[in-house]
Short mmCIF file of C-alpha atoms and ligand atoms in Angstrom, two decimals:
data_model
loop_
_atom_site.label_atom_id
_atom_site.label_comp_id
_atom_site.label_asym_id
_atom_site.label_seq_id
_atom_site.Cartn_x
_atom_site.Cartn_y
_atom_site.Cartn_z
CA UNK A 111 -21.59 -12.88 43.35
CA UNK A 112 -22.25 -13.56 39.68
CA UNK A 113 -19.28 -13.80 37.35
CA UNK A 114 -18.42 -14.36 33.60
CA UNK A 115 -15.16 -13.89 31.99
CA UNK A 116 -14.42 -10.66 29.34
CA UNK A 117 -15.30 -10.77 26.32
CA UNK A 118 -12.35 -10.50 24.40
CA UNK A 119 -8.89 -11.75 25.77
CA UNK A 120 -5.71 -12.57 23.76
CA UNK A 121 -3.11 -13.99 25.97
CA UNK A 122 0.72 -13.74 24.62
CA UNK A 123 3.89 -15.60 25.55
CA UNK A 124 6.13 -13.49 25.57
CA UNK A 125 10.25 -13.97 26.74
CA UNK A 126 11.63 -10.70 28.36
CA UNK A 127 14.50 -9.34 30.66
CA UNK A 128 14.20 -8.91 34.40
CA UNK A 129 16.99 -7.58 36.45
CA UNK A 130 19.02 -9.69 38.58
CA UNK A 131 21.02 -8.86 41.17
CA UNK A 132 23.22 -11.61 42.02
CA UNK A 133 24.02 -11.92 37.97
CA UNK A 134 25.21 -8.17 37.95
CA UNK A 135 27.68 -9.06 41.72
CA UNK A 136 29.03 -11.90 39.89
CA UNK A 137 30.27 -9.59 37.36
CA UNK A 138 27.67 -9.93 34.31
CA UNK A 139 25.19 -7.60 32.97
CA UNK A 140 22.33 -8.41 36.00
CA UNK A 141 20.01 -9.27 32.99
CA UNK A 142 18.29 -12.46 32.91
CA UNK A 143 16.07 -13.17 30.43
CA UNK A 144 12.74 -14.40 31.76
CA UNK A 145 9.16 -16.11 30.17
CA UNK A 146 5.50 -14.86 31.33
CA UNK A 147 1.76 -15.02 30.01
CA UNK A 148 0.63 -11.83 29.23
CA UNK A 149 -3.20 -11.14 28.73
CA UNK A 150 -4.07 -8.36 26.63
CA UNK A 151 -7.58 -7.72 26.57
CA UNK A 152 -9.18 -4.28 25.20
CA UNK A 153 -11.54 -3.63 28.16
CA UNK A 154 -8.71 -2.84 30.31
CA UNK A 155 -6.37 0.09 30.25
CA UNK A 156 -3.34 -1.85 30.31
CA UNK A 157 -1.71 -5.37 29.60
CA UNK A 158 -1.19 -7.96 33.02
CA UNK A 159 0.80 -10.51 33.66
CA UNK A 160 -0.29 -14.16 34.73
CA UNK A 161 0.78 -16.95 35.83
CA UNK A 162 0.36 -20.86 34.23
CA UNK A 163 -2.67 -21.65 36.46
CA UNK A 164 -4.58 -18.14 35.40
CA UNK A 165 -3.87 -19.48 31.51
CA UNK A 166 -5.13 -22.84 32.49
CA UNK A 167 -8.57 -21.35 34.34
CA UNK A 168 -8.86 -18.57 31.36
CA UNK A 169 -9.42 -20.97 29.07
CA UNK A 170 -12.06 -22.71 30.93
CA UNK A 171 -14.53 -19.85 31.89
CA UNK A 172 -17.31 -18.47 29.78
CA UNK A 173 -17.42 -14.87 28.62
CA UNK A 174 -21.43 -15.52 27.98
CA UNK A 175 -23.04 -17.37 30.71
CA UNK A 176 -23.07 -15.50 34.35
CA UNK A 177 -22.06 -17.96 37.49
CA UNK A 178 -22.06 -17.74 40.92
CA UNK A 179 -18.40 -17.09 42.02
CA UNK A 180 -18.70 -20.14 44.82
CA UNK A 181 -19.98 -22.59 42.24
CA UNK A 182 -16.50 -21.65 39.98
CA UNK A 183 -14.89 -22.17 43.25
CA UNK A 184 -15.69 -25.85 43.72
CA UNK A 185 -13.72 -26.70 40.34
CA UNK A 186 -10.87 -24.32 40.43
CA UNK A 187 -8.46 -22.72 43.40
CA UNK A 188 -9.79 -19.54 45.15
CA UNK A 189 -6.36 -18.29 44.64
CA UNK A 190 -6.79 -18.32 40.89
CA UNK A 191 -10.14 -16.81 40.94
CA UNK A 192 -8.96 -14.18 42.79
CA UNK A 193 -5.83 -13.30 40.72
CA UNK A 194 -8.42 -13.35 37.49
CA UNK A 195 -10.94 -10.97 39.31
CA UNK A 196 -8.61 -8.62 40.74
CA UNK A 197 -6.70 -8.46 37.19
CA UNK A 198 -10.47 -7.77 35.78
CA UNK A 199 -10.35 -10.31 33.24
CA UNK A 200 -13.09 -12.48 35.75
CA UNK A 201 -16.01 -10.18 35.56
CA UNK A 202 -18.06 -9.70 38.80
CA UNK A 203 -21.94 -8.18 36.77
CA UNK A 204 -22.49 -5.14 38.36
CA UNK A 205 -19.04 -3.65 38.78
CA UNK A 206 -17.28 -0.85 36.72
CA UNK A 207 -15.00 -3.81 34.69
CA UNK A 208 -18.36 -5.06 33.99
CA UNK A 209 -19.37 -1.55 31.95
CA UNK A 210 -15.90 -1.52 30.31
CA UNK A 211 -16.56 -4.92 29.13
CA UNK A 212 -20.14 -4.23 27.93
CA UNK A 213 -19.21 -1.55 26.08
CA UNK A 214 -16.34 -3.81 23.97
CA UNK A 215 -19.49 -6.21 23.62
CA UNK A 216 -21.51 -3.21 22.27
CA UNK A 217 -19.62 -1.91 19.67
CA UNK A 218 -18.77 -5.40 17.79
CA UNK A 219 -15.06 -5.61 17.85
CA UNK A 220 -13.21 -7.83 15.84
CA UNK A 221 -11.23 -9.97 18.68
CA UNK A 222 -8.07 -9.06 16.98
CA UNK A 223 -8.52 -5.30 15.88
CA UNK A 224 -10.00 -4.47 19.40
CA UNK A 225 -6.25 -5.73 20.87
CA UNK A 226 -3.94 -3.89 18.48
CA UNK A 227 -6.51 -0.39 18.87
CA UNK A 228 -6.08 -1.04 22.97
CA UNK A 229 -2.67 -1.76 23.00
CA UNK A 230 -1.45 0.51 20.86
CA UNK A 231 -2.92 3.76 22.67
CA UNK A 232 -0.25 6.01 24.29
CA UNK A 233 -0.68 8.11 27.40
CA UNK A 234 1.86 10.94 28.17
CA UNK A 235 4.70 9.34 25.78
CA UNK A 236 7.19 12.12 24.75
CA UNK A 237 8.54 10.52 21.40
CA UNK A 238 11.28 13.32 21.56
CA UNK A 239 12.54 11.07 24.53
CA UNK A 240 12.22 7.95 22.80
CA UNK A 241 14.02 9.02 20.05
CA UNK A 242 16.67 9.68 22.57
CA UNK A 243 16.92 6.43 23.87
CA UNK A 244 16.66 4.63 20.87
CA UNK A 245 19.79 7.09 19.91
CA UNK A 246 21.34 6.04 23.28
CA UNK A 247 20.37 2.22 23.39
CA UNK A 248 21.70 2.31 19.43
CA UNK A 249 24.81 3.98 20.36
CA UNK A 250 26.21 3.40 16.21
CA UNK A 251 25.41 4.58 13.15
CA UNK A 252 21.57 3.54 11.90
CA UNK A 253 22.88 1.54 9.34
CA UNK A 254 25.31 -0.44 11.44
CA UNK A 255 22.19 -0.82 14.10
CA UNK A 256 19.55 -1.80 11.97
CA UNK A 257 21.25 -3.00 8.66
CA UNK A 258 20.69 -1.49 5.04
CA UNK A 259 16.67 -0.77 4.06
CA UNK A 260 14.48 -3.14 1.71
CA UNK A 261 15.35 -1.09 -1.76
CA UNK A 262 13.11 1.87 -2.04
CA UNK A 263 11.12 0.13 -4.90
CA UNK A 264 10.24 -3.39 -5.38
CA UNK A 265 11.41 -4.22 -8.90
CA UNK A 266 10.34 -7.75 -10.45
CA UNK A 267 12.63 -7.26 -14.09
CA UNK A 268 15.82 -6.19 -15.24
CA UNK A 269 15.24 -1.69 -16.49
CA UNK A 270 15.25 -3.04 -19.91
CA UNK A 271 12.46 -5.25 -20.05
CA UNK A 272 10.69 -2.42 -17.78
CA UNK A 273 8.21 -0.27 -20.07
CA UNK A 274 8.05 3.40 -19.60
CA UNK A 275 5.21 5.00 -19.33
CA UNK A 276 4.10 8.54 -20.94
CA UNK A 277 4.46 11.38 -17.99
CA UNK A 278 1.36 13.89 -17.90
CA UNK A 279 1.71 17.28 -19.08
CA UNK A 280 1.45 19.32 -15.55
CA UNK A 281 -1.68 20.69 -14.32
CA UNK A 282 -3.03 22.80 -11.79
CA UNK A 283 -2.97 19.47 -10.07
CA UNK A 284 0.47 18.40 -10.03
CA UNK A 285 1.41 21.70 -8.91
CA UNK A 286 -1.01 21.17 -6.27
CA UNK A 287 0.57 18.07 -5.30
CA UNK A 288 4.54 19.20 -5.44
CA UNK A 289 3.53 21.72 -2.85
CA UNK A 290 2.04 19.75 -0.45
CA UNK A 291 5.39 19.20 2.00
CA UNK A 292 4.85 18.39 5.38
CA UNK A 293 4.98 21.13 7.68
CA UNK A 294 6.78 21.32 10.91
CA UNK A 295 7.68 25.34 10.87
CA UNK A 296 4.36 27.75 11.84
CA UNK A 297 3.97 31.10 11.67
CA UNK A 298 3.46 31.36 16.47
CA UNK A 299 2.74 35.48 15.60
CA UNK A 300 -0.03 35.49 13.18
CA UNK A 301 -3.59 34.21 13.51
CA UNK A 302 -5.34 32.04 10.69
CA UNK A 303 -8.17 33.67 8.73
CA UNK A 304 -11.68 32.45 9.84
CA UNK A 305 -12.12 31.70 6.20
CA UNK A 306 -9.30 29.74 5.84
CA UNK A 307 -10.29 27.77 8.60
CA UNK A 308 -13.57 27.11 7.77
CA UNK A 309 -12.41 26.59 4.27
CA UNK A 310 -10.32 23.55 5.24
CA UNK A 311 -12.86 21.58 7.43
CA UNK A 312 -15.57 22.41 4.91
CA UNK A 313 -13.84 20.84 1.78
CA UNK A 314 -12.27 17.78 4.99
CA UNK A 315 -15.03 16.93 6.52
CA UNK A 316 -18.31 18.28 6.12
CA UNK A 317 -20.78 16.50 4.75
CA UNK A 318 -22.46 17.72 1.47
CA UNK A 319 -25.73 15.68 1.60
CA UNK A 320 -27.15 13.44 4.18
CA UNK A 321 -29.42 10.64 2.68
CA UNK A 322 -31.43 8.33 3.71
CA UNK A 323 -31.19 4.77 2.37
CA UNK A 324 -33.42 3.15 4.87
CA UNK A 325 -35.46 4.40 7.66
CA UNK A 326 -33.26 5.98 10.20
CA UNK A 327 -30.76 4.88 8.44
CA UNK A 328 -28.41 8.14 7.02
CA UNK A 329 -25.40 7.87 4.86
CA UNK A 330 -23.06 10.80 4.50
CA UNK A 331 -21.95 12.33 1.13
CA UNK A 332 -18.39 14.00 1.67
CA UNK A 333 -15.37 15.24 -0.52
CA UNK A 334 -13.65 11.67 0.33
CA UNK A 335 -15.05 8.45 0.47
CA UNK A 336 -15.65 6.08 3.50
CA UNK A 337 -16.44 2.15 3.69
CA UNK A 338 -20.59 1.97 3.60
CA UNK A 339 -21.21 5.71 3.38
CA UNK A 340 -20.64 5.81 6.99
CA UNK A 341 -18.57 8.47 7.34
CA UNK A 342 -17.76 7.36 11.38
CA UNK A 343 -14.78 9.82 11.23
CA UNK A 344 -15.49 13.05 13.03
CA UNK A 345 -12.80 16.12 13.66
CA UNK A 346 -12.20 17.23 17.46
CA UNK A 347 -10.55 20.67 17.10
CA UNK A 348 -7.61 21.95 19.44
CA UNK A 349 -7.96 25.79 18.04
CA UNK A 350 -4.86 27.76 19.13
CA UNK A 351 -4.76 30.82 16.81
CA UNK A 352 -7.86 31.29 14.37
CA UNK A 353 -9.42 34.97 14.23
CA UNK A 354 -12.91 35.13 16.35
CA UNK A 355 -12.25 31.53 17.52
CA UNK A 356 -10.90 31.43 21.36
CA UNK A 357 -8.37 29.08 21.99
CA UNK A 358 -10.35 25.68 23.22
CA UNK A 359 -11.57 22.53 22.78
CA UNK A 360 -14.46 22.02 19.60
CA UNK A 361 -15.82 19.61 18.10
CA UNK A 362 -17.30 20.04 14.52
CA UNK A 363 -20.53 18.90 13.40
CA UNK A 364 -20.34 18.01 9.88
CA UNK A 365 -23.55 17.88 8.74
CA UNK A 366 -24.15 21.43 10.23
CA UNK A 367 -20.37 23.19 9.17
CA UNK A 368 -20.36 24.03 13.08
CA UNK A 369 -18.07 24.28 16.08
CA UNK A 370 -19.19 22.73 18.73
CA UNK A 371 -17.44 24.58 21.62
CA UNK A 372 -16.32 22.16 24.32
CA UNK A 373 -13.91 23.73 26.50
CA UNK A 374 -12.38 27.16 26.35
CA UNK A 375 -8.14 27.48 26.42
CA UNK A 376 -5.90 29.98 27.81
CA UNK A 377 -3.08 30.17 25.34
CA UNK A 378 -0.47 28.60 27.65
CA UNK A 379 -2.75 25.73 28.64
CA UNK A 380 -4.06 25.15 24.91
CA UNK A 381 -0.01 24.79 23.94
CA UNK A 382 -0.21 22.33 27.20
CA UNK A 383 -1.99 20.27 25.86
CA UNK A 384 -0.86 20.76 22.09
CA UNK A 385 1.99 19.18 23.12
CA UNK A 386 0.78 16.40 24.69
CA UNK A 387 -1.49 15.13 22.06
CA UNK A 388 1.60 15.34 19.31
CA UNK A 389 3.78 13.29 22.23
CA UNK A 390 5.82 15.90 22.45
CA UNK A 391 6.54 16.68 19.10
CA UNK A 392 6.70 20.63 19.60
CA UNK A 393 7.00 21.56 15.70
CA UNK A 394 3.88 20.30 15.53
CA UNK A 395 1.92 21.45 18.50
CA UNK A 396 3.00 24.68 17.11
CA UNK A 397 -0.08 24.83 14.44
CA UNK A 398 -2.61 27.01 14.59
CA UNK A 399 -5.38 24.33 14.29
CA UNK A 400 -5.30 20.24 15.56
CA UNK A 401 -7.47 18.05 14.45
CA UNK A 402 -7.84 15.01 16.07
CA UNK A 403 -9.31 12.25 13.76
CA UNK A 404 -11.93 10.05 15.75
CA UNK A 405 -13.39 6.98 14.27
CA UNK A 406 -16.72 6.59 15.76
CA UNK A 407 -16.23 2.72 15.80
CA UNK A 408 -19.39 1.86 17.08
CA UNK A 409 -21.03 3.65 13.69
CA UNK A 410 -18.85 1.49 11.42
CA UNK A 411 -19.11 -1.22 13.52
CA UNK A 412 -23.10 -1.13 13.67
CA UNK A 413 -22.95 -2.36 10.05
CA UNK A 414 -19.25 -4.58 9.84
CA UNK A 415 -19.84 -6.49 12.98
CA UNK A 416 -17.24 -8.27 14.05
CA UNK A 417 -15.58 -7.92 10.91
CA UNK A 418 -12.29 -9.18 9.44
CA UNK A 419 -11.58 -6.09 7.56
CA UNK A 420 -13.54 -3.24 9.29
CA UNK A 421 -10.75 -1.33 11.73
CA UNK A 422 -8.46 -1.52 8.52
CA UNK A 423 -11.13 0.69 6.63
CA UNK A 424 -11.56 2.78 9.63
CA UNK A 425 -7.61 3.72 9.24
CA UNK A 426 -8.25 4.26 5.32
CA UNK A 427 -10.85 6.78 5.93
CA UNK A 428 -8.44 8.84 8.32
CA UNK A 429 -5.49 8.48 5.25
CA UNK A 430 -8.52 10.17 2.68
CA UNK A 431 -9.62 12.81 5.35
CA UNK A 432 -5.95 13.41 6.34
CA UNK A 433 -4.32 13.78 2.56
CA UNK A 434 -7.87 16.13 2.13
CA UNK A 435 -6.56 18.74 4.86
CA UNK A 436 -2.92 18.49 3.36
CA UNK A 437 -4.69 19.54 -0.34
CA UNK A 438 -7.16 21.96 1.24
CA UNK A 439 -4.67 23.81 3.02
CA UNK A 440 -1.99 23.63 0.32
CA UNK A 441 -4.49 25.34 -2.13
CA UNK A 442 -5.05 28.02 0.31
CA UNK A 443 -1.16 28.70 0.89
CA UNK A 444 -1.27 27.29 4.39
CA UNK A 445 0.45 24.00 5.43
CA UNK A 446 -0.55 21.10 7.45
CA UNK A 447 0.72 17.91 8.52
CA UNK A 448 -0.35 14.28 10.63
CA UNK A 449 1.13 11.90 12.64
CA UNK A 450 0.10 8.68 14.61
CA UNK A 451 2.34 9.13 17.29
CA UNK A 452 0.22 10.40 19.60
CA UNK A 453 -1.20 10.00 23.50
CA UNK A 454 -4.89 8.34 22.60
CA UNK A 455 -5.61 8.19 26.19
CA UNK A 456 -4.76 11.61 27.06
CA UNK A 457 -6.81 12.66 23.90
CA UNK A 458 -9.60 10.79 25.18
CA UNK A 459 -9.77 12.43 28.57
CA UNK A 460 -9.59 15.42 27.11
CA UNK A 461 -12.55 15.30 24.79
CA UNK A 462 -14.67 12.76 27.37
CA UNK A 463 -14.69 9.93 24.58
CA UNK A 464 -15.58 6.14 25.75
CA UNK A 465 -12.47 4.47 24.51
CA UNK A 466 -14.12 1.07 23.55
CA UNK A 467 -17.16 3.49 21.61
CA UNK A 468 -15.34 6.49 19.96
CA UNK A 469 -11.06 7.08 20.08
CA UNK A 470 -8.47 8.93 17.78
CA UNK A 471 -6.77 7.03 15.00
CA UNK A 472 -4.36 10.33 13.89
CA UNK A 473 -3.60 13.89 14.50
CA UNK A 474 -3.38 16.46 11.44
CA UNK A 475 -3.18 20.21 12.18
CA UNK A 476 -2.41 23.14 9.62
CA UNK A 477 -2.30 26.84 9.34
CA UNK A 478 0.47 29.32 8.41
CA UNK A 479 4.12 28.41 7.38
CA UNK A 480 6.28 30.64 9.40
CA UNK A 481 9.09 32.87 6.71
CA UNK A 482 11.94 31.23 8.84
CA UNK A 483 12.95 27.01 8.75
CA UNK A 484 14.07 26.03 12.21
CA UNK A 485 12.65 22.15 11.73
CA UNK A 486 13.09 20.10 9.10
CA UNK A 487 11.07 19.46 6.44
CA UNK A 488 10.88 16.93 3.46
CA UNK A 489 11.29 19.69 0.16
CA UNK A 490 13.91 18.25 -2.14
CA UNK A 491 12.66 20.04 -4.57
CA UNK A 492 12.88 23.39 -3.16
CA UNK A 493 9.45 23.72 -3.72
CA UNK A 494 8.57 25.20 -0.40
CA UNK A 495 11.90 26.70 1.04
CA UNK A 496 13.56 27.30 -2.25
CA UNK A 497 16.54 25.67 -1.13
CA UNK A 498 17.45 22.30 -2.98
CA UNK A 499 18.27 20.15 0.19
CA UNK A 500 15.37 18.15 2.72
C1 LIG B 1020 0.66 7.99 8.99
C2 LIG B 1020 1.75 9.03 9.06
C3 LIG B 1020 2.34 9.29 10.28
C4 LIG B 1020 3.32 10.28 10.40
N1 LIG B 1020 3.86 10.53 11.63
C5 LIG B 1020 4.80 11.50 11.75
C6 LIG B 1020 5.37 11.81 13.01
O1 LIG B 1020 5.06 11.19 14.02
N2 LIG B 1020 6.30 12.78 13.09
C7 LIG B 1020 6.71 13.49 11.99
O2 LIG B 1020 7.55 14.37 12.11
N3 LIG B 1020 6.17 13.22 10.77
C8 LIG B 1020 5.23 12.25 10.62
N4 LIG B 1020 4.68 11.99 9.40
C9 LIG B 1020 5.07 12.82 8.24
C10 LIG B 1020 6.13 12.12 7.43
O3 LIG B 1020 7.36 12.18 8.11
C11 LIG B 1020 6.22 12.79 6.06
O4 LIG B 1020 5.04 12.57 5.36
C12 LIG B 1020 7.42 12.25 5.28
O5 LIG B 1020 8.63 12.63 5.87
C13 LIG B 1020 7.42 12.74 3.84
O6 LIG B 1020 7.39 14.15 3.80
P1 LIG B 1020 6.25 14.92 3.00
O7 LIG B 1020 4.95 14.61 3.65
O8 LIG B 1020 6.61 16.37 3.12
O9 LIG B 1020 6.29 14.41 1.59
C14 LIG B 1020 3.72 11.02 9.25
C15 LIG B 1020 3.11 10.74 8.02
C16 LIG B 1020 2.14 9.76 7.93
C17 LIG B 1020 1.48 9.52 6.60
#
């Protein structure tokens, strides 16, 4: 059996509590705390635990050159082979660990940004329930949990030696921009205008001119910019309520302005899955229209290889493309919103996406405000709901 070991493996020491009986009989709180290795490595699904002699070994294999498994055996314990294959981070070629790992190699991760993407992708979190127990685990006032807030401004001088700065006479713009409040209350009885809808991916995402700067090599011209050109965000739609568009699974091609229909929705199983996406965050799953923001890493990638600053430019493209279907929409009289807490993994299944190729950074949605407030919603101004309060 030939054997290398994954590409890419951080390894974390990390202290933690584990649950002891005998300290809970003898009257404490049974909580210990305890040490461990942890390997986090972004060709597996999760994080695993290891032990000294798995660190040790680790450090000694090569991800590059394959070896026969009984040669590695002659300088180090069976046992510790075997924890390291069966934990996936030994690589036997052939096996399905081996095509997880090939396609980290593939796409050119940066060690570093491969981790954080892996291990921070959710699957079937409900952040309504985490909010709970961070309420419960709290159990006091947030201030007298977490302590006052940095100041809402950094401020280097004293106001005096501060100098003001002429405000701009309002445009169209700035009225543009006070409306745009984040939307958590949608209009469940009404379907969005095929116009509208078009209107906002059109003016998000499409792309306005392809060109070619070398051969076979096509940049994207779009209403926001992108590192390179590249463009390697693309919008998976959940459709729930848009007139002549059944409730389903799309994906749309931007150079083309089309839906690509994936898989068809009845209502209750489209709000399913709504929900799951958002983590549970039913105000939300409530809009007419997701769209799930996929970076296309491998396309980025392809030109930043293993790059210091390349998955941080991926997440600035998704802020441009995001803030663009907050403005679109607001034009139009609709409202939209985004959030990062999300279930990648379940997103992923969903839309068949290779996790180490292609995965979702963000989720925005938008569509019609409903006339009544049941959610909150950030509008000091009482631009929105008139009232002066959030
Ligand atoms: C990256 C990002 C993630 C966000 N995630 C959430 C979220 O998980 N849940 C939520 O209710 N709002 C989320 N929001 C919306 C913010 O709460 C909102 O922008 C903020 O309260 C200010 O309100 P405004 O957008 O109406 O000005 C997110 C915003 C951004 C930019």
């Amino acid at each position: 059996m030939l054997v290398r070991r994954c590409a890419i493996v951080m390894l974390e020491p990390r202290e933690h509590a584990v649950f002891d009986l005998a300290l809970l009989v003898a009257g404490g709180s049974g909580l210990r705390s305890g040490r461990a290795w942890f390997a986090l490595a972004p060709h597996l699904d999760q994080e695993c635990e290891l032990d000294e002699d798995h660190v040790r070994v680790l450090g000694e294999l090569s991800p590059t050159n394959w070896v026969e498994l009984d040669e590695l055996a002659t300088q180090h314990p069976c046992t510790v082979l075997a924890g390291l294959l069966e934990r996936r981070l030994l690589i036997e070629q052939g096996s399905t660990a081996d095509a997880d790992d090939q396609g980290v190699r593939a796409t050119h991760w940066r060690p570093a940004a491969a981790v954080m993407h892996a291990m921070s992708r959710w699957q079937g979190v409900d952040s309504k329930q985490l909010a709970r127990e961070f309420a419960a685990h709290a159990n006091q006032p947030i201030l007298a949990y977490l302590g006052a807030p940095p100041t809402p401004v950094r401020e280097h001088l004293p106001e005096p030696e501060q100098r003001l700065l002429p405000v701009p006479p309002s445009t169209p713009f700035d009225q543009l921009l006070l409306r745009r409040v984040t939307c958590r209350n949608y209009d469940t009885t009404r379907e969005l205008p095929l116009l509208d809808f078009a209107a906002v991916l059109h003016r998000s995402f499409a792309a306005r001119a392809v060109v070619e700067t070398a051969p076979g090599v096509h940049i994207l011209k779009k209403g926001v910019p992108s590192a390179g050109g590249l463009h390697p965000t693309e919008a998976y739609l959940l459709v729930q309520r848009v007139e002549g568009v059944a409730p389903g699974l799309y994906h749309y091609q931007a150079v083309r302005h089309a839906l690509e229909p994936m898989r068809l929705l009845e209502g209750d199983a489209a709000a399913a899955l709504a929900r799951t996406f958002v983590a549970g965050q039913d105000y939300f799953a409530h809009a007419h229209v997701l769209v799930i923001a996929v970076s296309r890493f491998e396309r980025n990638f392809w030109k930043y290889r293993n790059h210091a600053k390349a998955y941080r430019a991926l997440t600035l493209d998704v802020g441009y493309l995001s803030h663009t279907i907050y403005l679109a929409s607001t034009e139009l009289g609709l409202a939209a919103f985004i959030t990062a807490a999300i279930n990648e993994v379940d997103i992923e299944r969903a839309f068949g996406l290779d996790p180490r190729h292609e995965g979702p950074l963000a989720v925005c949605g938008f569509g019609l405000r409903a006339a009544q407030r049941e959610e909150i919603e950030f509008d000091p101004l009482g631009v929105v709901w008139g009232a002066a309060e959030c």
